[in-house]
Short mmCIF file of C-alpha atoms and ligand atoms in Angstrom, two decimals:
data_model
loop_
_atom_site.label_atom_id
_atom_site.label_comp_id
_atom_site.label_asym_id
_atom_site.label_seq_id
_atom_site.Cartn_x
_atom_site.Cartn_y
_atom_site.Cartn_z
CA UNK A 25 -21.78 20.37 28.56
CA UNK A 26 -18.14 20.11 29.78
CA UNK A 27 -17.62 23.86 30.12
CA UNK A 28 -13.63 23.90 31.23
CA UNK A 29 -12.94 21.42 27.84
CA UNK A 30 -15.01 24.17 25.87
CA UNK A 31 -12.95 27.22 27.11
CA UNK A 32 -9.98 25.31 27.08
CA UNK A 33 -10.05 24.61 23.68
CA UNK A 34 -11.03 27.32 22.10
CA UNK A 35 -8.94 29.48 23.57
CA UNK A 36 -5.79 27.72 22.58
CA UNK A 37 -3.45 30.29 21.33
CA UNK A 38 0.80 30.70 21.09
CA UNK A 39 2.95 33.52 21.01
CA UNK A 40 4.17 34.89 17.30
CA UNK A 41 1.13 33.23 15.21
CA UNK A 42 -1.33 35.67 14.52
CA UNK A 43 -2.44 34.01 11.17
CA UNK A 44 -2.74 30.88 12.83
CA UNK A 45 -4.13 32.43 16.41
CA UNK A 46 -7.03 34.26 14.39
CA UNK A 47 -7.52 30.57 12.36
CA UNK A 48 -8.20 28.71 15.69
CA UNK A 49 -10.55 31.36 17.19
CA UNK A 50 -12.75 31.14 13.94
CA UNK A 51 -12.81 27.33 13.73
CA UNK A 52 -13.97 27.59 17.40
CA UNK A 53 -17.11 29.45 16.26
CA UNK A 54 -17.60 27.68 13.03
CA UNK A 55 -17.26 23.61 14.14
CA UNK A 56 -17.57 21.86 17.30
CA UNK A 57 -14.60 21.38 19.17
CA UNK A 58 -16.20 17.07 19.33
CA UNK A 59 -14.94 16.95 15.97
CA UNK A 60 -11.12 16.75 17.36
CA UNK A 61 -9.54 15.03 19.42
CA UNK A 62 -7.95 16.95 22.31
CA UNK A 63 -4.46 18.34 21.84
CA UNK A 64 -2.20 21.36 23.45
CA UNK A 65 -0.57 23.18 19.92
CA UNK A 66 -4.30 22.69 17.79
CA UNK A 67 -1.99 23.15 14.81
CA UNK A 68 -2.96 24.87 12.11
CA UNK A 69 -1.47 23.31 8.83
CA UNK A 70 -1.17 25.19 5.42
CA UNK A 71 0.70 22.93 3.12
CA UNK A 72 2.48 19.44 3.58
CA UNK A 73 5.12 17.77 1.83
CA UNK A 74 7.12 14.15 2.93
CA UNK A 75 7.42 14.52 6.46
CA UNK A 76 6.84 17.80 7.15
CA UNK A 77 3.87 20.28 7.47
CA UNK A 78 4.26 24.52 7.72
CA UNK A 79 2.06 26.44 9.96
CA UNK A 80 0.41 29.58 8.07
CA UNK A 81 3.55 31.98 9.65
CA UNK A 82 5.64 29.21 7.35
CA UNK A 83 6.70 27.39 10.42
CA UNK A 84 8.00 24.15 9.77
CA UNK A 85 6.85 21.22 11.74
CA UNK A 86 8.83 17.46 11.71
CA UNK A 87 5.38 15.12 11.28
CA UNK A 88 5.72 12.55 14.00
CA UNK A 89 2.13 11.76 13.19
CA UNK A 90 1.57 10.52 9.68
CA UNK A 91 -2.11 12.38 10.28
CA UNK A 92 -2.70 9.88 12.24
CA UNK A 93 -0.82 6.60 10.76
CA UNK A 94 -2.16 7.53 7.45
CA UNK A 95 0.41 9.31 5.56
CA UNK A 96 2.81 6.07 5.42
CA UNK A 97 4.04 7.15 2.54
CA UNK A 98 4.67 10.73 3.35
CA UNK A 99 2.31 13.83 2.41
CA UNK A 100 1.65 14.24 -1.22
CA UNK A 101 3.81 12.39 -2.72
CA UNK A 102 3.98 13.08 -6.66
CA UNK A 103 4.65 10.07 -7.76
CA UNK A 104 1.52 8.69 -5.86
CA UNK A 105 -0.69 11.36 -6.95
CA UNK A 106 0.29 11.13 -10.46
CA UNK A 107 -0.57 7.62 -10.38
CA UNK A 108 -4.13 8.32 -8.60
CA UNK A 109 -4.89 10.37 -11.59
CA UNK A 110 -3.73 8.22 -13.44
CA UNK A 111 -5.49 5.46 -12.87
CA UNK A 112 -8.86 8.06 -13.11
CA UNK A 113 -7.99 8.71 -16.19
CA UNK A 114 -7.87 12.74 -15.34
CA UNK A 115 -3.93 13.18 -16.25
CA UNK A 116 -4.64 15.06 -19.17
CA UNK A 117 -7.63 17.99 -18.35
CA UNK A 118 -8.73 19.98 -21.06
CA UNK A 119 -9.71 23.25 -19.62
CA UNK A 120 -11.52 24.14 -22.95
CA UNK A 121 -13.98 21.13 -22.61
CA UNK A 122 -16.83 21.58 -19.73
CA UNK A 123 -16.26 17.98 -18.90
CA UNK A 124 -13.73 15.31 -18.80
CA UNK A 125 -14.47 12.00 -19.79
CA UNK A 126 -12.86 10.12 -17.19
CA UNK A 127 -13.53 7.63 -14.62
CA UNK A 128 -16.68 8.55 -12.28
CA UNK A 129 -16.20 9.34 -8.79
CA UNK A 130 -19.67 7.88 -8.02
CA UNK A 131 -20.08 4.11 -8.04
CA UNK A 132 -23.32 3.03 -6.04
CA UNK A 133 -25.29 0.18 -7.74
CA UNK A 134 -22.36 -0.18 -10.43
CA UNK A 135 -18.75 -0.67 -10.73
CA UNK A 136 -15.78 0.61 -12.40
CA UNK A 137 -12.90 -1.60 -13.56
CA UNK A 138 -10.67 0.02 -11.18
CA UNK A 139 -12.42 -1.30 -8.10
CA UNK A 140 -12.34 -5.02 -9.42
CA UNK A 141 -8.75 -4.33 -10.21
CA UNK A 142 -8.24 -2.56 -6.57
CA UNK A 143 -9.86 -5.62 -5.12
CA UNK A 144 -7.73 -8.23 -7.14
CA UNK A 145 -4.60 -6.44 -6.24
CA UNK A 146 -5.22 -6.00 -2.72
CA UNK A 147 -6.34 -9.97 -2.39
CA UNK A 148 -2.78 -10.75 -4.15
CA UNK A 149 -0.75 -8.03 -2.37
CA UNK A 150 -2.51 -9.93 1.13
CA UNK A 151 -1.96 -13.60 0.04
CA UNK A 152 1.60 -13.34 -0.81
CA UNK A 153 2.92 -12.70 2.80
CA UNK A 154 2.42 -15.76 5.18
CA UNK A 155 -0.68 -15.66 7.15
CA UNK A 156 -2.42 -14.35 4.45
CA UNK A 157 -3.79 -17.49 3.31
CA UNK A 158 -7.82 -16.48 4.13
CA UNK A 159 -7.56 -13.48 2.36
CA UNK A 160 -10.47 -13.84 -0.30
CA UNK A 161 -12.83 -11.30 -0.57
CA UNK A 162 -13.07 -7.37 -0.29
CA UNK A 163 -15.41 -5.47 1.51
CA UNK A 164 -15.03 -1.87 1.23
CA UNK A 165 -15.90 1.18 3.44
CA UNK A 166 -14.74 4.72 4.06
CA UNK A 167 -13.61 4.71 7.86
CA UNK A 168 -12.01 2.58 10.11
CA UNK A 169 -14.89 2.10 12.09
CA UNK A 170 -17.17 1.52 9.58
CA UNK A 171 -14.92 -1.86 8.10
CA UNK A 172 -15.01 -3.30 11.75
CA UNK A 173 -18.46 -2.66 12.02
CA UNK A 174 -18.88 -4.75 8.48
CA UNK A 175 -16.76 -7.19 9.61
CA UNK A 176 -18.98 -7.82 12.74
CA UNK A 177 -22.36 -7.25 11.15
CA UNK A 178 -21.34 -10.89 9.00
CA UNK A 179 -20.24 -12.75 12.11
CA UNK A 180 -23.29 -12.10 13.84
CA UNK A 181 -25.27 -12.72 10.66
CA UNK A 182 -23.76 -16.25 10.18
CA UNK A 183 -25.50 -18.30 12.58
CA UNK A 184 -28.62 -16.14 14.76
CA UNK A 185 -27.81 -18.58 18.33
CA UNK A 186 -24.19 -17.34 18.00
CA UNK A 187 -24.10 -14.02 19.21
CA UNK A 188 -21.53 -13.43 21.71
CA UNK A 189 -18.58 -11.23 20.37
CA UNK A 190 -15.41 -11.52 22.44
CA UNK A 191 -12.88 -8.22 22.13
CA UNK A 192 -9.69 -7.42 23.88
CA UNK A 193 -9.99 -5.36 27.12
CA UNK A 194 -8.80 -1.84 26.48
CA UNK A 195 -8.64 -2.31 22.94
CA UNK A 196 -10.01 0.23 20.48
CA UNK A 197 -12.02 0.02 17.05
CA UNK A 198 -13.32 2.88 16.94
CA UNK A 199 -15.99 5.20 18.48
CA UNK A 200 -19.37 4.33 16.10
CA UNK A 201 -21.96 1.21 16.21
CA UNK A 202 -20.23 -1.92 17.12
CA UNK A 203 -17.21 -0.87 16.73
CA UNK A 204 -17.46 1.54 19.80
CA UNK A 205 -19.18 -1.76 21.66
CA UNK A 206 -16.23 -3.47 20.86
CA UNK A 207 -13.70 -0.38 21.94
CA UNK A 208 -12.70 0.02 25.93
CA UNK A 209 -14.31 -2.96 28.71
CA UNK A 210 -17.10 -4.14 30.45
CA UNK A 211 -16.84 -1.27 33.07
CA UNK A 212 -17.60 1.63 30.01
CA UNK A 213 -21.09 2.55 30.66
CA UNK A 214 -23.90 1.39 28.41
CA UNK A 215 -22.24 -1.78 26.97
CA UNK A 216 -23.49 -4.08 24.56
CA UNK A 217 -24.10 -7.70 26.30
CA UNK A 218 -23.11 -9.42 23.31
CA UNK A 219 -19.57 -7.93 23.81
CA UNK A 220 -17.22 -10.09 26.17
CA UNK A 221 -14.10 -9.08 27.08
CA UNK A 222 -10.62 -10.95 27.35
CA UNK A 223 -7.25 -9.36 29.50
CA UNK A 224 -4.31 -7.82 27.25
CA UNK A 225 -0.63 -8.66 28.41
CA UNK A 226 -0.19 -5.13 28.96
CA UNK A 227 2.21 -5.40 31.70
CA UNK A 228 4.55 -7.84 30.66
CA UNK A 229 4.91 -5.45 27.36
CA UNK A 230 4.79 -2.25 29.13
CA UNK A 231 8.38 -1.38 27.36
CA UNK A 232 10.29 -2.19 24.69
CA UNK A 233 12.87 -4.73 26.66
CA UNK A 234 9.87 -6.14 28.44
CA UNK A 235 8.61 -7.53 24.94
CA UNK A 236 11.38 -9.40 23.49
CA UNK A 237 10.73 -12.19 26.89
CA UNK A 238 8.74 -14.35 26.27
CA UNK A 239 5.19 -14.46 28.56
CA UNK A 240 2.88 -16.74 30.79
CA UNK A 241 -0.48 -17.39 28.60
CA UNK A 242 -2.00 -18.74 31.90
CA UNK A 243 -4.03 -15.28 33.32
CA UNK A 244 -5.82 -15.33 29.45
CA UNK A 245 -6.45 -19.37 29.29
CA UNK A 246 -7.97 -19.13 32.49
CA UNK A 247 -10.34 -15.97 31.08
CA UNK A 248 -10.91 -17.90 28.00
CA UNK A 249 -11.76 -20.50 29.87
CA UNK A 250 -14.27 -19.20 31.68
CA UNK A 251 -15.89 -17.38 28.68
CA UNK A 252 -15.85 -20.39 26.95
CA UNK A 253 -17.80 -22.41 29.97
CA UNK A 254 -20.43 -19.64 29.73
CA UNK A 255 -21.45 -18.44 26.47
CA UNK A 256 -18.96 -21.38 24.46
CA UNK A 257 -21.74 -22.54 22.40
CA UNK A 258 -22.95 -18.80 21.72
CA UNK A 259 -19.40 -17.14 20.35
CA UNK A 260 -19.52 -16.25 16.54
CA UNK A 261 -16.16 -13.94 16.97
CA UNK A 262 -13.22 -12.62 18.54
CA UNK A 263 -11.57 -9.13 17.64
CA UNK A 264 -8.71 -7.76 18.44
CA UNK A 265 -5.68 -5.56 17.39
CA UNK A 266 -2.28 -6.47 16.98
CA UNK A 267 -1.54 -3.89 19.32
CA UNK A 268 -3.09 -1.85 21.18
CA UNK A 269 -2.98 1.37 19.18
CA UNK A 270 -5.82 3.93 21.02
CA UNK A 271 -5.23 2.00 23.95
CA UNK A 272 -1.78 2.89 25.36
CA UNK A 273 0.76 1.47 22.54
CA UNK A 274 1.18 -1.98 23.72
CA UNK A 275 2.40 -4.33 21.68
CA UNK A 276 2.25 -7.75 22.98
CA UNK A 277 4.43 -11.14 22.03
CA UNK A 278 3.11 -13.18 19.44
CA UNK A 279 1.93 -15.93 21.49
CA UNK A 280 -0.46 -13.74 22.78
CA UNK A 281 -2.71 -13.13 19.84
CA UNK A 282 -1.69 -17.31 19.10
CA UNK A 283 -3.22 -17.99 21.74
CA UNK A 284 -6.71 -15.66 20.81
CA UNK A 285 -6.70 -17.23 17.26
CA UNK A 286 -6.44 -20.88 18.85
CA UNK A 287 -9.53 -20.42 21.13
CA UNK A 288 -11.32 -19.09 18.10
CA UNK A 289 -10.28 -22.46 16.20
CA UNK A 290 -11.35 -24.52 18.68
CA UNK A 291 -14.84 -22.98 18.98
CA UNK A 292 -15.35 -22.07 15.41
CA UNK A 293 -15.38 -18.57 15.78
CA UNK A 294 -14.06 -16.02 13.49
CA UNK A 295 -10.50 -14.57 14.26
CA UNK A 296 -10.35 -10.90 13.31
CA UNK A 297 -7.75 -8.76 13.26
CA UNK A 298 -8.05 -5.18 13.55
CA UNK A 299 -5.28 -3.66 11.29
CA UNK A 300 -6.54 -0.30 10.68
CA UNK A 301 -3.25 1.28 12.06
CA UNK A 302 -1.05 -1.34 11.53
CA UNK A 303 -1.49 -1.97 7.89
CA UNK A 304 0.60 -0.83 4.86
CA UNK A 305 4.37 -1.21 6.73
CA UNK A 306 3.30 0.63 10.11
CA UNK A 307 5.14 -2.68 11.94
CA UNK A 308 7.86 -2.99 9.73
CA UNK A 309 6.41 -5.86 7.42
CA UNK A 310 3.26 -4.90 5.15
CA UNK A 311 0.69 -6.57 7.68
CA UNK A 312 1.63 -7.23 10.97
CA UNK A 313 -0.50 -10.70 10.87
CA UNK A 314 2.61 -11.71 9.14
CA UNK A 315 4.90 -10.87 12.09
CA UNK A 316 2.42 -12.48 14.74
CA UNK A 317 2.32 -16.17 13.34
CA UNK A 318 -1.12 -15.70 12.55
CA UNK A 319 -3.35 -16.29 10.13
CA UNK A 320 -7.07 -14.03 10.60
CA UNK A 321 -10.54 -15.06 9.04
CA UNK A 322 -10.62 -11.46 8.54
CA UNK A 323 -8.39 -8.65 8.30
CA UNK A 324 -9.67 -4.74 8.64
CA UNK A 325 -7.38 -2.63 6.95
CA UNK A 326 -7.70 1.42 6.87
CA UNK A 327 -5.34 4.64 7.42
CA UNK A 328 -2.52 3.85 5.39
CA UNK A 329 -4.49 2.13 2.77
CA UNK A 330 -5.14 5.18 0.90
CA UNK A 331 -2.69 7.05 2.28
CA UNK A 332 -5.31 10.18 2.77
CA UNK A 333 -7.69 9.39 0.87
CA UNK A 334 -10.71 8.23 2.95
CA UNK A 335 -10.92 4.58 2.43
CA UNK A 336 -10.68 1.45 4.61
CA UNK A 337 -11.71 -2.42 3.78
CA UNK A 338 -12.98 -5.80 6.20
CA UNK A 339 -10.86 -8.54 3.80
CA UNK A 340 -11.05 -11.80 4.27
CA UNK A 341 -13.08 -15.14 4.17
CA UNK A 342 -15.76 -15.60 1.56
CA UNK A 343 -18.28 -17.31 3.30
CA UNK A 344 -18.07 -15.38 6.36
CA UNK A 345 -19.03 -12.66 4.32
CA UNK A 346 -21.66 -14.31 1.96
CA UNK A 347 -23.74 -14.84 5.44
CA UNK A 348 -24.85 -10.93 3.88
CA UNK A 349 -26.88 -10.39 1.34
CA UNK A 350 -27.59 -7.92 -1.52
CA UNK A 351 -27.43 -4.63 0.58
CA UNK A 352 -26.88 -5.08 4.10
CA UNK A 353 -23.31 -4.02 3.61
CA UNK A 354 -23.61 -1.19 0.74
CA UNK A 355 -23.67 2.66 1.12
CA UNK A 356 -22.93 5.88 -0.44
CA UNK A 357 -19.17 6.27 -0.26
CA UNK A 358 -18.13 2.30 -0.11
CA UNK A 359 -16.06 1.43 -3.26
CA UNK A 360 -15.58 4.91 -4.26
CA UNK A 361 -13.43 5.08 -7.20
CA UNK A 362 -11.29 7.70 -5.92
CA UNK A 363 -10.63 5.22 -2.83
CA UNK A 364 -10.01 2.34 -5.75
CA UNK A 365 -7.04 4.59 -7.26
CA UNK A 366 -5.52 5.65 -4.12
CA UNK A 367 -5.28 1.84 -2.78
CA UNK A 368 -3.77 0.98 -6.08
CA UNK A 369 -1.53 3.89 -6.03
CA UNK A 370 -0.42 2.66 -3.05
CA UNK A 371 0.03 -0.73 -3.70
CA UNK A 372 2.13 0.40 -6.75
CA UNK A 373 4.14 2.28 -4.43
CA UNK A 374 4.78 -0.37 -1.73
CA UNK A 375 5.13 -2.95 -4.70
CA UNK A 376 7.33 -1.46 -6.46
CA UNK A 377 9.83 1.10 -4.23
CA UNK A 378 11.70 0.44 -1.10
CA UNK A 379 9.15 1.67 1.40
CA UNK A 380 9.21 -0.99 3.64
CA UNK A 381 13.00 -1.23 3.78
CA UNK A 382 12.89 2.85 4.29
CA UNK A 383 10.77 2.03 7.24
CA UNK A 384 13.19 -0.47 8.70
CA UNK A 385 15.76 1.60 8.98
CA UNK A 386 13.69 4.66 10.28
CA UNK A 387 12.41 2.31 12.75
CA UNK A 388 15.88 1.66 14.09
CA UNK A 389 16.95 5.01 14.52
CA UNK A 390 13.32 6.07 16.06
CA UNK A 391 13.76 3.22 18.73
CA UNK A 392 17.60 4.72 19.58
CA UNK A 393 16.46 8.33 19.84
CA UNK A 394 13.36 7.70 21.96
CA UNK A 395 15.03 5.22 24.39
CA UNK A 396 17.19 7.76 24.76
CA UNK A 397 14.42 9.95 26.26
CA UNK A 398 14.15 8.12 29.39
CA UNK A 399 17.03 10.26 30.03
CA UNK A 400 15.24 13.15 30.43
CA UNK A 401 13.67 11.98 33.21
CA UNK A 402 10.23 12.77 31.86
CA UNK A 403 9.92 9.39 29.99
CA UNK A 404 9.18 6.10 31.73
CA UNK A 405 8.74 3.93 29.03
CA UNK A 406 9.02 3.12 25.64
CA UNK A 407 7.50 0.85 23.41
CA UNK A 408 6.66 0.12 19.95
CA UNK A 409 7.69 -1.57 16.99
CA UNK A 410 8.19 -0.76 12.94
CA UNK A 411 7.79 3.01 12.82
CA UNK A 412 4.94 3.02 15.70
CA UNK A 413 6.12 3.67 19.17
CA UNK A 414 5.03 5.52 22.28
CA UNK A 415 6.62 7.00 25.16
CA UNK A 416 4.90 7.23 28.32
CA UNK A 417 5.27 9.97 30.39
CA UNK A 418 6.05 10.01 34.14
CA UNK A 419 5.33 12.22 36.74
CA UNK A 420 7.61 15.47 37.39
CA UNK A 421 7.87 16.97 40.42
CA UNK A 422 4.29 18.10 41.52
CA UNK A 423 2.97 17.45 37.45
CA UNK A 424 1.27 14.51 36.75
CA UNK A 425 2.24 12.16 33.76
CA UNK A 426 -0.65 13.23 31.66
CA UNK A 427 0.32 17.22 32.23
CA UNK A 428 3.75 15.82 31.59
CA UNK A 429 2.48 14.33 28.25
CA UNK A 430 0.59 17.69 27.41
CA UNK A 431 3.32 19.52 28.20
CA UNK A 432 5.49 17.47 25.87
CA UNK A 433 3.61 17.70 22.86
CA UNK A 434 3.44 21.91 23.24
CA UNK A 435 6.80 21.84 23.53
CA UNK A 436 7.45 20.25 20.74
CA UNK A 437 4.93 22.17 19.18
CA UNK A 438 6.99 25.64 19.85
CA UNK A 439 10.69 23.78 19.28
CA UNK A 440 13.75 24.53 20.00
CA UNK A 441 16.03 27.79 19.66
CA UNK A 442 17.39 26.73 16.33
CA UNK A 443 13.55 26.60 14.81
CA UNK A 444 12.93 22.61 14.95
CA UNK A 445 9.63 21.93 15.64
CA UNK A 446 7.43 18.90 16.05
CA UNK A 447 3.96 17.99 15.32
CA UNK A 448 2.95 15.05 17.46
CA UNK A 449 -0.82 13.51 18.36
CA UNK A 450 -2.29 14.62 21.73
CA UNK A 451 -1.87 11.66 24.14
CA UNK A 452 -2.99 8.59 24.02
CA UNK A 453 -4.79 7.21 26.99
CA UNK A 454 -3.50 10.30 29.23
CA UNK A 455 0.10 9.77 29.34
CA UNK A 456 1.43 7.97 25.94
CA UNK A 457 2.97 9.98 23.24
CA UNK A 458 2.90 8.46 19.83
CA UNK A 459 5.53 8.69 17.68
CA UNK A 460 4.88 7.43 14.05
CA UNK A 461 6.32 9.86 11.33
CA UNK A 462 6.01 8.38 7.91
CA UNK A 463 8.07 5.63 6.61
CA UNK A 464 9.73 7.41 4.09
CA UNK A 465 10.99 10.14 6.55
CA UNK A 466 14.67 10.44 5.73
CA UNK A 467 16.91 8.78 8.68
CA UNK A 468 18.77 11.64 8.72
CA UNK A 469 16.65 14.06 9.77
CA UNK A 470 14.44 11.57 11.70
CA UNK A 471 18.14 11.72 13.43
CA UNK A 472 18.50 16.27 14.05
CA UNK A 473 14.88 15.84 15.51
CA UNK A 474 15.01 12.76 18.00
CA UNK A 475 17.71 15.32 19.05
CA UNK A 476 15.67 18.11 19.33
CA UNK A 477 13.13 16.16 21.06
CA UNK A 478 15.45 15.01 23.86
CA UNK A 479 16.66 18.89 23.89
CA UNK A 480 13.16 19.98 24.34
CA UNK A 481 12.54 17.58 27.00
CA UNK A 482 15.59 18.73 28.67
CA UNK A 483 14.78 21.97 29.12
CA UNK A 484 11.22 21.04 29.85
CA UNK A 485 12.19 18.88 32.94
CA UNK A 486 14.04 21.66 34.12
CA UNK A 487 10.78 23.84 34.22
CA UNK A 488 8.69 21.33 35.23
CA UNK A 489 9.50 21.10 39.19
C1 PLP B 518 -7.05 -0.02 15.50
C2 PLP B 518 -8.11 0.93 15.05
N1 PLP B 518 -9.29 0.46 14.67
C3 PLP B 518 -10.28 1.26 14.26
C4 PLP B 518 -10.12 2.63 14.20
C5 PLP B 518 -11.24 3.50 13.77
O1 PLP B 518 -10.96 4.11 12.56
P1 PLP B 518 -11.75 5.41 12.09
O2 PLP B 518 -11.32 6.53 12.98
O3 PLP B 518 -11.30 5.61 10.66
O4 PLP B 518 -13.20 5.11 12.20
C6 PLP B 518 -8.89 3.18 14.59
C7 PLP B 518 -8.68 4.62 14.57
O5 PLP B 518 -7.79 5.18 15.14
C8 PLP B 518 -7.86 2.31 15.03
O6 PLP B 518 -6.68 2.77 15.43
#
């Protein structure tokens, strides 16, 4: 048992938050602390609306989170959750009557109109951008993890001699089945030989400026290459992420992930790309395939596809899929209906309302404010794209970067002497900060709390020496 991550945790506690001090010490005894993922404020949230979240005290926090790119369109949105109940047919309750006839929220060995029409209106909403041209079939699931395992499960089913998967170095899928064999590199401990792994131009898109030159493809041919001269014959897929999301925030050029899909034409592999974050405007378009020049056998989509509610998909080609059969995919929670009406209340809302166009200009201010950071001297790089950035931290005096990074996120946590407040993710991969409030955050005040932000970090540095 890691004993100082157990006291550590649980003893997390700030000055002038009893309700929420008292909160954390009971969740410590009631769940274990493996259920989260590590961070210095362990905020306790009471109620969210848009972009913002109060503490029990009624402490406001700015979400520079989105949960954790899921809330795209903001937190509760009534619009959106009129529309989810709509589309359940549960608008009207009757308190008088014991039960409402209404949609089900069970679908296992049957299906409700609303997941056909969730499915038909996610294939269109996919096929209309460019690059979305393979887009043919849907294959629910509830988790991130779960679609990418899907996803693989029908590439390795399609031919039994092909069963070499090829994933990027340092990329993450997520932590269960094969999508944790396809998450981190060979070096990990226990790995799956069927996994391969290929480099990530991590360097030459370490910040923002670095990105917009164009790079050398040579390092990765070469790796291909010599993939390809061992296991060529054997390869049924390659998966990777647009960027690398869990991995750092590294967002590489376009002829980078060119290049991946090429190699997987010329050996007949499956391309997939791993959109689970970047789906739903996160990049700035709806998909970021569409950005990249691509065009993936298979797409996993999840987070911002429901917005909240627990739902994520594999979509993409139908014979790649059909290599399945009658219940090797299915379970409990797949195709829920209350997934089918949040996608489609979400598709109504990106259909129909300026989200994406919100999120452009969001991301412009977001990439001002936080290049601004470097200023503080805590902040060695930038980098990110759409509304999805992060801001490595660098060392400070005797403090590392990744006690610089914790160090940030508290004090954001606490805020500054006029009350503004942040709620950001712990860090990624030690040092990163993400930054990735939702798209519909108001420029404005996106504006008063990049401000803060750099205030905060200000005074930080100043303590930190
Ligand atoms: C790119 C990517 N793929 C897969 C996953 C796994 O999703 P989940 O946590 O819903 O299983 C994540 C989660 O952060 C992710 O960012």
């Amino acid at each position: 048992m890691n004993v100082a991550a157990t006291s550590r945790t649980s003893h997390i506690s700030h000055p002038r938050e009893d309700a929420s001090n008292d909160l954390r010490q009971r969740l410590a005894g009631a769940e274990p602390l493996s259920l989260r993922t590590y961070t210095p404020s362990q905020t306790i949230i009471e109620r969210s609306a848009g972009s913002y979240h109060w503490t029990p005290e009624g402490r406001k926090l700015a979400d520079f989170t989105s949960g954790v790119l899921v809330a795209n369109l903001g937190h509760n949105p009534t619009r959106w959750w009129r529309r989810v109940f709509d589309y359940l047919g549960l608008n009207s309750l009757d308190a008088e009557q014991e039960f409402a006839e209404a949609v089900p929220l069970t679908s296992y060995n049957a299906a409700t109109p609303i997941e056909i029409l969730a499915c038909e209106r996610l294939l269109a909403n996919m096929r209309r951008e460019p690059g979305g041209g393979r887009m043919e079939q849907v294959l629910w699931s509830a988790s991130g993890s779960e679609a990418i395992q899907k996803a693989l499960w029908a590439c390795l089913e399609l031919d039994s001699r092909r069963d070499i998967i090829i994933a990027t170095r340092g990329g993450f899928h997520g932590k269960k089945g094969l999508a944790g064999a396809t998450t981190g590199c060979e070096t990990d401990k226990d790995r799956d030989p069927r996994v391969r792994f290929v480099g990530f131009p991590k360097e030459e898109c370490a910040d923002v400026e670095l990105r917009r030159q164009p790079i050398s493809l040579e390092t990765y041919e070469l790796e291909l290459e010599r993939i390809s001269k061992s296991v060529g014959d054997r390869i049924c897929c390659l998966i990777t992420e647009p960027y690398l999301g869990g991995g750092g925030s590294f967002h590489p050029q376009p002829e980078y992930l060119q290049l991946l899909q090429d190699f997987c034409r010329k050996h007949n592999a499956v391309f997939i790309l791993d959109e689970i974050q970047a789906n739903f405007g996160r990049t700035g378009p709806m998909y970021a395939y569409t950005r990249y020049g691509v065009e993936p056998d298979i797409v996993c989509l999840g987070k911002g596809l429901g917005n909240g509610v627990p739902v994520s998909a594999a979509v993409g080609r139908a014979d790649v899929f059909a290599a399945m059969h009658y219940g090797q995919a299915s379970d409990t929670w797949s195709a829920n209906p209350l997934a089918s009406a949040a996608v489609l209340a979400t598709l109504d809302e990106f259909e129909n309302y300026d989200v994406i166009a919100r999120g452009k200009q969001l991301s412009a201010i977001l990439e001002q404010g936080l290049v601004r950071l470097k200023q503080t001297g805590l902040i060695r790089n930038v980098r990110g794209e759409g509304c999805v950035w992060g801001i490595e931290c660098d060392r400070a005096g005797s403090y590392a970067p990744e006690e610089v990074a914790n160090a940030c996120v508290e004090a954001c946590y606490l805020g500054n002497a006029q009350g503004l407040a942040i709620h950001l993710l712990g860090p990624l991969s030690g040092k990163v900060i993400r930054i990735s409030p939702p798209l519909v955050m108001p420029v404005s005040e996106a504006q008063l709390y990049l401000d803060a932000m750099y205030e905060i970090l200000c005074s930080l540095r100043l303590r930190l020496r």
